[in-house]
Short mmCIF file of C-alpha atoms and ligand atoms in Angstrom, two decimals:
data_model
loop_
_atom_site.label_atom_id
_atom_site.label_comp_id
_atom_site.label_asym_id
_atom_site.label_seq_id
_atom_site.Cartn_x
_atom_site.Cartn_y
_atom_site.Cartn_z
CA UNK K 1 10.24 12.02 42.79
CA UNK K 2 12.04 9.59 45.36
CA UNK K 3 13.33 5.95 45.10
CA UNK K 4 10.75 4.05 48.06
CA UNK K 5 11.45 0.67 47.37
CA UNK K 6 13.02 -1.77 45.23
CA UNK K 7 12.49 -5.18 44.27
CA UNK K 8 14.39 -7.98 42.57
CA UNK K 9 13.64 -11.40 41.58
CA UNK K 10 15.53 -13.85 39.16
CA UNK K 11 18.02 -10.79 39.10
CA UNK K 12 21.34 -11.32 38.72
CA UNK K 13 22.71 -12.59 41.87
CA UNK K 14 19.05 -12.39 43.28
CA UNK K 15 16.90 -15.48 42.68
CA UNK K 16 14.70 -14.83 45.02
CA UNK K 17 12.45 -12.24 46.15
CA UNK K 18 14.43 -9.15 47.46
CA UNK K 19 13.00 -6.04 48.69
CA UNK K 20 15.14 -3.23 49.75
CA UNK K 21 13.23 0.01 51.86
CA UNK K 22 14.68 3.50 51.09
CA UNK K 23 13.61 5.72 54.21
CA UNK K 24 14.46 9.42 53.83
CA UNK K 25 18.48 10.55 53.91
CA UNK K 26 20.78 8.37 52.76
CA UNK K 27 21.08 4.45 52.07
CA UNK K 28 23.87 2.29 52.18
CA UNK K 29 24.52 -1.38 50.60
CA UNK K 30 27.21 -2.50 52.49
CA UNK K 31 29.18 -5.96 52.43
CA UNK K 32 32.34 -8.13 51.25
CA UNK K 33 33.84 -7.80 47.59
CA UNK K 34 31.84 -9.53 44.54
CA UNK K 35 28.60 -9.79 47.29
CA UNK K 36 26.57 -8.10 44.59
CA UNK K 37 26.44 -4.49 45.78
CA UNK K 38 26.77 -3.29 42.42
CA UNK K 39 24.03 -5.83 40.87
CA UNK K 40 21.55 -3.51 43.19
CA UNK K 41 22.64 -0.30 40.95
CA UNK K 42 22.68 -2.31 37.86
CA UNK K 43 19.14 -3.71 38.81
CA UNK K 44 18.08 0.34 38.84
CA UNK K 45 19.64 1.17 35.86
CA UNK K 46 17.92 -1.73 34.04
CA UNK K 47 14.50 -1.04 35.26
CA UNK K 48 14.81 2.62 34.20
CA UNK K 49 15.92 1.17 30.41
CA UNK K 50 19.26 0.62 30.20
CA UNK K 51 19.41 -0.91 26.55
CA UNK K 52 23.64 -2.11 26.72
CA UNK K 53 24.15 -5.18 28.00
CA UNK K 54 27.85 -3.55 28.65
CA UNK K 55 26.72 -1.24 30.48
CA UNK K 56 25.23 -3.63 33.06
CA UNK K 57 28.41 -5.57 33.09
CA UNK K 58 27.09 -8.10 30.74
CA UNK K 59 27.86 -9.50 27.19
CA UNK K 60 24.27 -10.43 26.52
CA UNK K 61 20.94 -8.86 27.69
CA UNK K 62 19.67 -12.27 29.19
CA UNK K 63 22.99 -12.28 31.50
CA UNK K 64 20.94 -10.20 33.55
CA UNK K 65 19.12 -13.64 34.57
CA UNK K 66 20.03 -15.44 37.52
CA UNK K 67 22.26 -17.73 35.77
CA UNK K 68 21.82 -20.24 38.74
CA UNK K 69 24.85 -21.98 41.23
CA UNK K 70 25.82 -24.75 42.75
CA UNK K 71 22.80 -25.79 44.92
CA UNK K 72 20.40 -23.65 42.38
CA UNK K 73 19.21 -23.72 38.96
CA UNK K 74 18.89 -20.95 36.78
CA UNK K 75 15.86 -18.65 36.82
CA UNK K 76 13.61 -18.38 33.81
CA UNK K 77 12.90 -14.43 34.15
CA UNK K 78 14.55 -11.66 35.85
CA UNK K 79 12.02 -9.07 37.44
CA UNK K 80 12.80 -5.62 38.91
CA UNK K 81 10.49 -3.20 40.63
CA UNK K 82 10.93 0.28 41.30
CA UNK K 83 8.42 2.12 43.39
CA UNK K 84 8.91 6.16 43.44
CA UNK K 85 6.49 8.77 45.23
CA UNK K 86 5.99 11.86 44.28
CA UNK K 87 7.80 13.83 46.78
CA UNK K 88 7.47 18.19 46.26
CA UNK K 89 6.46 18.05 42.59
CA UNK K 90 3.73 15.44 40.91
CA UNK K 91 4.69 13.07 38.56
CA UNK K 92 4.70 14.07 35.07
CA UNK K 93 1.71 13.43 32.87
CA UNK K 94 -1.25 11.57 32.94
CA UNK K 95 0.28 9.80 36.02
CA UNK K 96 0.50 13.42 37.77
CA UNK K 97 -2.51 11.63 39.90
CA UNK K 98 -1.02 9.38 41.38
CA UNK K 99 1.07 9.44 45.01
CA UNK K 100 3.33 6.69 44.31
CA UNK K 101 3.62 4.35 40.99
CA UNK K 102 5.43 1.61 40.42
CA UNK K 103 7.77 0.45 37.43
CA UNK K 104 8.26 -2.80 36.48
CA UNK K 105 10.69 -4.86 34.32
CA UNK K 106 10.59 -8.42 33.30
CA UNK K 107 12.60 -9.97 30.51
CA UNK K 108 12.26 -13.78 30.11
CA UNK K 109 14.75 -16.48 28.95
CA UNK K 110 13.99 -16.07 25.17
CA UNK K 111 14.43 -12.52 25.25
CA UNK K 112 10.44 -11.61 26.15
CA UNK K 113 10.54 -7.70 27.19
CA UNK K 114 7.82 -6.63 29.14
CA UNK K 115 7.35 -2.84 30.69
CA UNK K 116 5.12 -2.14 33.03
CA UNK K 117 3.83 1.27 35.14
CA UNK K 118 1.56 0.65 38.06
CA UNK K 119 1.20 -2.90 36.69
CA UNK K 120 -0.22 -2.09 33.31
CA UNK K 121 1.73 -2.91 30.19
CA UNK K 122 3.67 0.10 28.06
CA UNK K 123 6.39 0.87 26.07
CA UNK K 124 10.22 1.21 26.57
CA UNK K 125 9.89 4.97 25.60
CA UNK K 126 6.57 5.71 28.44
CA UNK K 127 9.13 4.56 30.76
CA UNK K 128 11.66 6.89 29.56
CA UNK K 129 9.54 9.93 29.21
CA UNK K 130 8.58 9.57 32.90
CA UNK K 131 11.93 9.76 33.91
CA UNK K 132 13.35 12.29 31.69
CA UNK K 133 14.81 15.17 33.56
CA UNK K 134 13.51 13.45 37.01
CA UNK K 135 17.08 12.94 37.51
CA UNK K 136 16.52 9.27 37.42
CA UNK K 137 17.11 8.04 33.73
CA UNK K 138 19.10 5.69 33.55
CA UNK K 139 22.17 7.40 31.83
CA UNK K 140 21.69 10.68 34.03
CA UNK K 141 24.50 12.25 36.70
CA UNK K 142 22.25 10.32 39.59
CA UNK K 143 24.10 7.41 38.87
CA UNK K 144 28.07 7.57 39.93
CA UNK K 145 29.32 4.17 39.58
CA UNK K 146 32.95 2.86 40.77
CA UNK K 147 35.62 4.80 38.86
CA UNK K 148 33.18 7.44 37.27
CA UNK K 149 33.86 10.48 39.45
CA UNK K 150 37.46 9.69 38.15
CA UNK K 151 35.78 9.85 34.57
CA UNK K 152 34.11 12.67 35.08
CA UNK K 153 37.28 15.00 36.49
CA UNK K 154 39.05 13.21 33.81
CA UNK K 155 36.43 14.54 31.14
CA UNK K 156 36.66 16.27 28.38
CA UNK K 157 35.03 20.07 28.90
CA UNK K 158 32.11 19.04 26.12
CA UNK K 159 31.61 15.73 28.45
CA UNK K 160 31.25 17.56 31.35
CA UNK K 161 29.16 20.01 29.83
CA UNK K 162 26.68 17.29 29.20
CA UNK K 163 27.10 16.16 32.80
CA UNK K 164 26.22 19.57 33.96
CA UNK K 165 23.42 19.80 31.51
CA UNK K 166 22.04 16.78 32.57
CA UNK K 167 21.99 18.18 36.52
CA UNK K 168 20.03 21.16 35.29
CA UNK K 169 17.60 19.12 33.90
CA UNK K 170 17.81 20.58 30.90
CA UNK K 171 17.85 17.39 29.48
CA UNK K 172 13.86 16.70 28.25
CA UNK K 173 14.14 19.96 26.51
CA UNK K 174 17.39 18.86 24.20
CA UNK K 175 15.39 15.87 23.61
CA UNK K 176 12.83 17.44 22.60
CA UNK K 177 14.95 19.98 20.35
CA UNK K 178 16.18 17.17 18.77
CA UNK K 179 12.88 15.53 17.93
CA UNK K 180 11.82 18.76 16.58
CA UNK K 181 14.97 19.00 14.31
CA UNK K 182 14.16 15.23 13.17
CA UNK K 183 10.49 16.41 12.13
CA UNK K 184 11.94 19.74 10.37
CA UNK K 185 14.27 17.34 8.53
CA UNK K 186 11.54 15.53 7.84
CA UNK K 187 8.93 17.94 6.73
CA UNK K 188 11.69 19.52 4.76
CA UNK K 189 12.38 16.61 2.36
CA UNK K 190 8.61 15.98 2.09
CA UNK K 191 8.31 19.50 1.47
CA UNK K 192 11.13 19.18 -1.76
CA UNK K 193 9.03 16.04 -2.96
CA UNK K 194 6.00 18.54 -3.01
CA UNK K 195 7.51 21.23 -4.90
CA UNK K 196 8.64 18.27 -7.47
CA UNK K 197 5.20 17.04 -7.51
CA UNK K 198 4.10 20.67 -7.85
CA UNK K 199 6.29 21.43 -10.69
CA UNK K 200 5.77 18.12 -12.86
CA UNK K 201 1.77 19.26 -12.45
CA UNK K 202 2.34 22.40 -13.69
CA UNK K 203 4.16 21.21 -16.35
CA UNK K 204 1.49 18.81 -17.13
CA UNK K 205 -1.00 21.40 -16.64
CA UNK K 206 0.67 24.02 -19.19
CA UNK K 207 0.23 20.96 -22.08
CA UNK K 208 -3.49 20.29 -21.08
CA UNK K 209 -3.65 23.85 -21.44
CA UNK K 210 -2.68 23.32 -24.72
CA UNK K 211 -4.82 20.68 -25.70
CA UNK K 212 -7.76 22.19 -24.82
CA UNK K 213 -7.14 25.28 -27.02
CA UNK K 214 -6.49 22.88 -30.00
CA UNK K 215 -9.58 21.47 -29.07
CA UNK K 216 -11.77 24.41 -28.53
CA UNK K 217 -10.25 25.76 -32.18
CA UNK K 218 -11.23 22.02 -33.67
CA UNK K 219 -15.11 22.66 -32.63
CA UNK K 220 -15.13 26.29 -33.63
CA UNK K 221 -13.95 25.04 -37.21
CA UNK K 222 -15.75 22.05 -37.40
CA UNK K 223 -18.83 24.55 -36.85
CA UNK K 224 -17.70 26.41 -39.94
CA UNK K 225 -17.15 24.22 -41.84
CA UNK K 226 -20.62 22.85 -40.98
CA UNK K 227 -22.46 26.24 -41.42
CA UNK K 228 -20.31 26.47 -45.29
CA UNK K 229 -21.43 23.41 -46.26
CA UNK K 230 -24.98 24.08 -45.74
CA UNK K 231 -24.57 26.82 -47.39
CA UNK K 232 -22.99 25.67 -50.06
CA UNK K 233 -25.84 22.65 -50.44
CA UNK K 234 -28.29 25.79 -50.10
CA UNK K 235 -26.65 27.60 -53.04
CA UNK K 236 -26.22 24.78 -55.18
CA UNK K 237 -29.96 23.80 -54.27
CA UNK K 238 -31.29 27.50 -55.47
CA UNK K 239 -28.82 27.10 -59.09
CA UNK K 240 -30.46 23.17 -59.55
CA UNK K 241 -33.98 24.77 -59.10
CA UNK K 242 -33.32 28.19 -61.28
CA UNK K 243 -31.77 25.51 -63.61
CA UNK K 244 -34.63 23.52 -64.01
CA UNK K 245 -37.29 26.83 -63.79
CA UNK K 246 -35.09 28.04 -67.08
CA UNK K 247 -35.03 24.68 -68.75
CA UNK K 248 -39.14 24.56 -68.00
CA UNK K 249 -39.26 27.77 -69.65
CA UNK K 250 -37.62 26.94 -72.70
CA UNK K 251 -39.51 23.92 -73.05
CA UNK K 252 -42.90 25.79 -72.90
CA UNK K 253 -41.26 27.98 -75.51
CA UNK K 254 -40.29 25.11 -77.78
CA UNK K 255 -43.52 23.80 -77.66
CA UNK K 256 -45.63 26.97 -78.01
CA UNK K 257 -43.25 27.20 -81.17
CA UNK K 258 -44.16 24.02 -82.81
CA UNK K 259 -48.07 24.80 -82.81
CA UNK K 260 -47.68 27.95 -84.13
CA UNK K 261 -50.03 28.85 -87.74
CA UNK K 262 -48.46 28.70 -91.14
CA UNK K 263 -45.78 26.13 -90.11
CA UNK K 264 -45.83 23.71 -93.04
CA UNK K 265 -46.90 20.32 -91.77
CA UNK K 266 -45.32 17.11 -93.18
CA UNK K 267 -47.21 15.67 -95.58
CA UNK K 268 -49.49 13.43 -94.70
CA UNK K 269 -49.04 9.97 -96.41
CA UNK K 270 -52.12 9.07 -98.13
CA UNK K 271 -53.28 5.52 -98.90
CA UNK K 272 -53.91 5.35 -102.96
CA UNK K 273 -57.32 4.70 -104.05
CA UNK K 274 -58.28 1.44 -104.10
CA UNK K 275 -58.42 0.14 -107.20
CA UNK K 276 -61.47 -1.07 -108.85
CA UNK K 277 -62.42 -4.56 -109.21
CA UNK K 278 -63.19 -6.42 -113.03
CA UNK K 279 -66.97 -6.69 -113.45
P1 ATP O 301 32.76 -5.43 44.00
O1 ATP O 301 32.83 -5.10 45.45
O2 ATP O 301 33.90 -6.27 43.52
O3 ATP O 301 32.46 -4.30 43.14
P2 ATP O 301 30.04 -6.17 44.16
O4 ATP O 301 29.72 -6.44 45.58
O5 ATP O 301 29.60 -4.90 43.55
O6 ATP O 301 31.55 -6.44 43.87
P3 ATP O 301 28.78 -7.34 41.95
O7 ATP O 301 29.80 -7.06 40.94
O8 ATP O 301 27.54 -6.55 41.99
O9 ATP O 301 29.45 -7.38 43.39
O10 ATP O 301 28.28 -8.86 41.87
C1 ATP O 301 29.07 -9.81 41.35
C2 ATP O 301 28.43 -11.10 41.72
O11 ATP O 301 27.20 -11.25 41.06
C3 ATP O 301 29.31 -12.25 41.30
O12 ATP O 301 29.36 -13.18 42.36
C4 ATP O 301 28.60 -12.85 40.14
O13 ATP O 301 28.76 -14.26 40.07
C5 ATP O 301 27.17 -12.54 40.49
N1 ATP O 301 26.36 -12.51 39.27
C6 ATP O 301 26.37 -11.60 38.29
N2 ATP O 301 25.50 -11.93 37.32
C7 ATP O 301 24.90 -13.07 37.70
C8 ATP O 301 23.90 -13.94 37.14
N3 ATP O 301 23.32 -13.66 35.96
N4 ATP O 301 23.55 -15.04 37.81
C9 ATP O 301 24.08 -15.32 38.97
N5 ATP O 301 25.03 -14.57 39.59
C10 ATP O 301 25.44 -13.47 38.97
#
């Protein structure tokens, strides 16, 4: 992947429309202190992503707008272009297709972000996974700004580790690590509210269990005590009906009794003669 072209407008101190041509080797910006060399670098940076407003010599993002001058007013967006082709290797991706693409970079007065790859609108982070490991994101060793190579032999052996990680391009897969380490993180603590879910379910579980045994034993005596009372109504049924055979029995008896011969009757109570009338 190779810096072709780039293209400023409303940028810094570029309100209009700048193109500068990189041919094959090298390129030099040369001119007079405070002529905006570094604004060209600083235009690069920012269309690769640069997020610090610091780090692009500003205090604010929108500083990066042509603020305007004497004869001039100020711009309403700042615009930057970057057009790359593939050189030995294909771009990464689904834009592995193409020979060339383009990346764009507009921010308006307002604060209005817009991203764009071969004029289509995307996200900060597209842009950023292009260029990861291409050598060309914006905080990577390809850019040495005044004062950093006295930075860098001034560095710290951890700092300059990252440096030289950075030029092996072992940069997308540290990213990557640490994404990975974010998700494990992740699917570990969902993981621990599982296994609390999973244990307050068991414990739930273990008292349904419970219940239903207490249940099971309620309809298995309820049953019981069904089938004993029947049989209790069926045994008191068979005494009321031996009861009332025996009672019948003794009745017939009693009454066979009382017409039996020989049993002295009561007296019958006769009416006297009538007595006879006077001639
Ligand atoms: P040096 O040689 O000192 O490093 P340089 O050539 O790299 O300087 P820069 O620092 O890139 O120059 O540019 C500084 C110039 O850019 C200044 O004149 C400054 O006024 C101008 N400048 C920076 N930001 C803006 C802006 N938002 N609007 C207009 N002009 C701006």
């Amino acid at each position: 992947m190779r810096i072709r072209k780039l293209e400023l407008q409303g940028f810094k101190s570029f309100p209009d429309r700048t193109v500068f041509h990189f041919a094959r080797g090298i390129s030099v910006v040369v001119g007079p202190n405070g002529c905006g060399k570094s604004n060209v670098v600083d235009a690069v940076k920012w269309c690769l992503g640069e997020q610090s407003a610091r780090s692009l010599r500003g205090k604010a993002m929108e500083d990066v707008i042509f603020a305007g001058s004497e004869g001039r007013g100020p711009s309403g967006l700042a615009e930057v272009t970057l057009g790359f082709e593939a050189g030995d290797e294909p771009f990464p991706g689904e834009y592995a297709r193409f020979p060339e693409i383009q990346v764009t970079r507009r921010l308006f007065r307002g604060g209005r972000a817009e991203y764009l790859i071969n004029q289509q609108r995307v996200r900060l982070r597209d842009v950023q996974d292009l260029f990861l490991d291409s050598g060309a994101g914006n905080r990577l060793y390809s850019f040495i700004e005044q004062g950093r190579i006295g930075e860098i032999v001034r560095a710290r052996p951890e700092e300059r580790r990252t440096l030289v990680e950075e030029a092996a391009g072992i940069g997308r897969y540290k990213a990557r690590r640490a994404e990975a380490e974010r998700k494990l993180a992740s699917t570990l603590d969902n993981l621990g509210r599982l296994e609390d879910v999973a244990e307050e379910m068991a414990r739930r579980l273990k008292e349904l269990g419970r219940q239903v045994g207490r249940a099971v034993r309620h309809k298995l005596l309820k049953a019981r005590l069904r089938q004993a009372e029947v049989f209790v109504g069926m045994a008191s049924y068979a005494a009321l009906v031996a009861d009332r055979r025996a009672l019948a029995e003794r009745l017939r008896e009693a009454e066979r009794a009382g017409r039996r011969p020989g049993r002295r009757r009561r007296p019958c109570r006769r009416r006297p003669p009538p007595v006879a009338a006077g001639p």
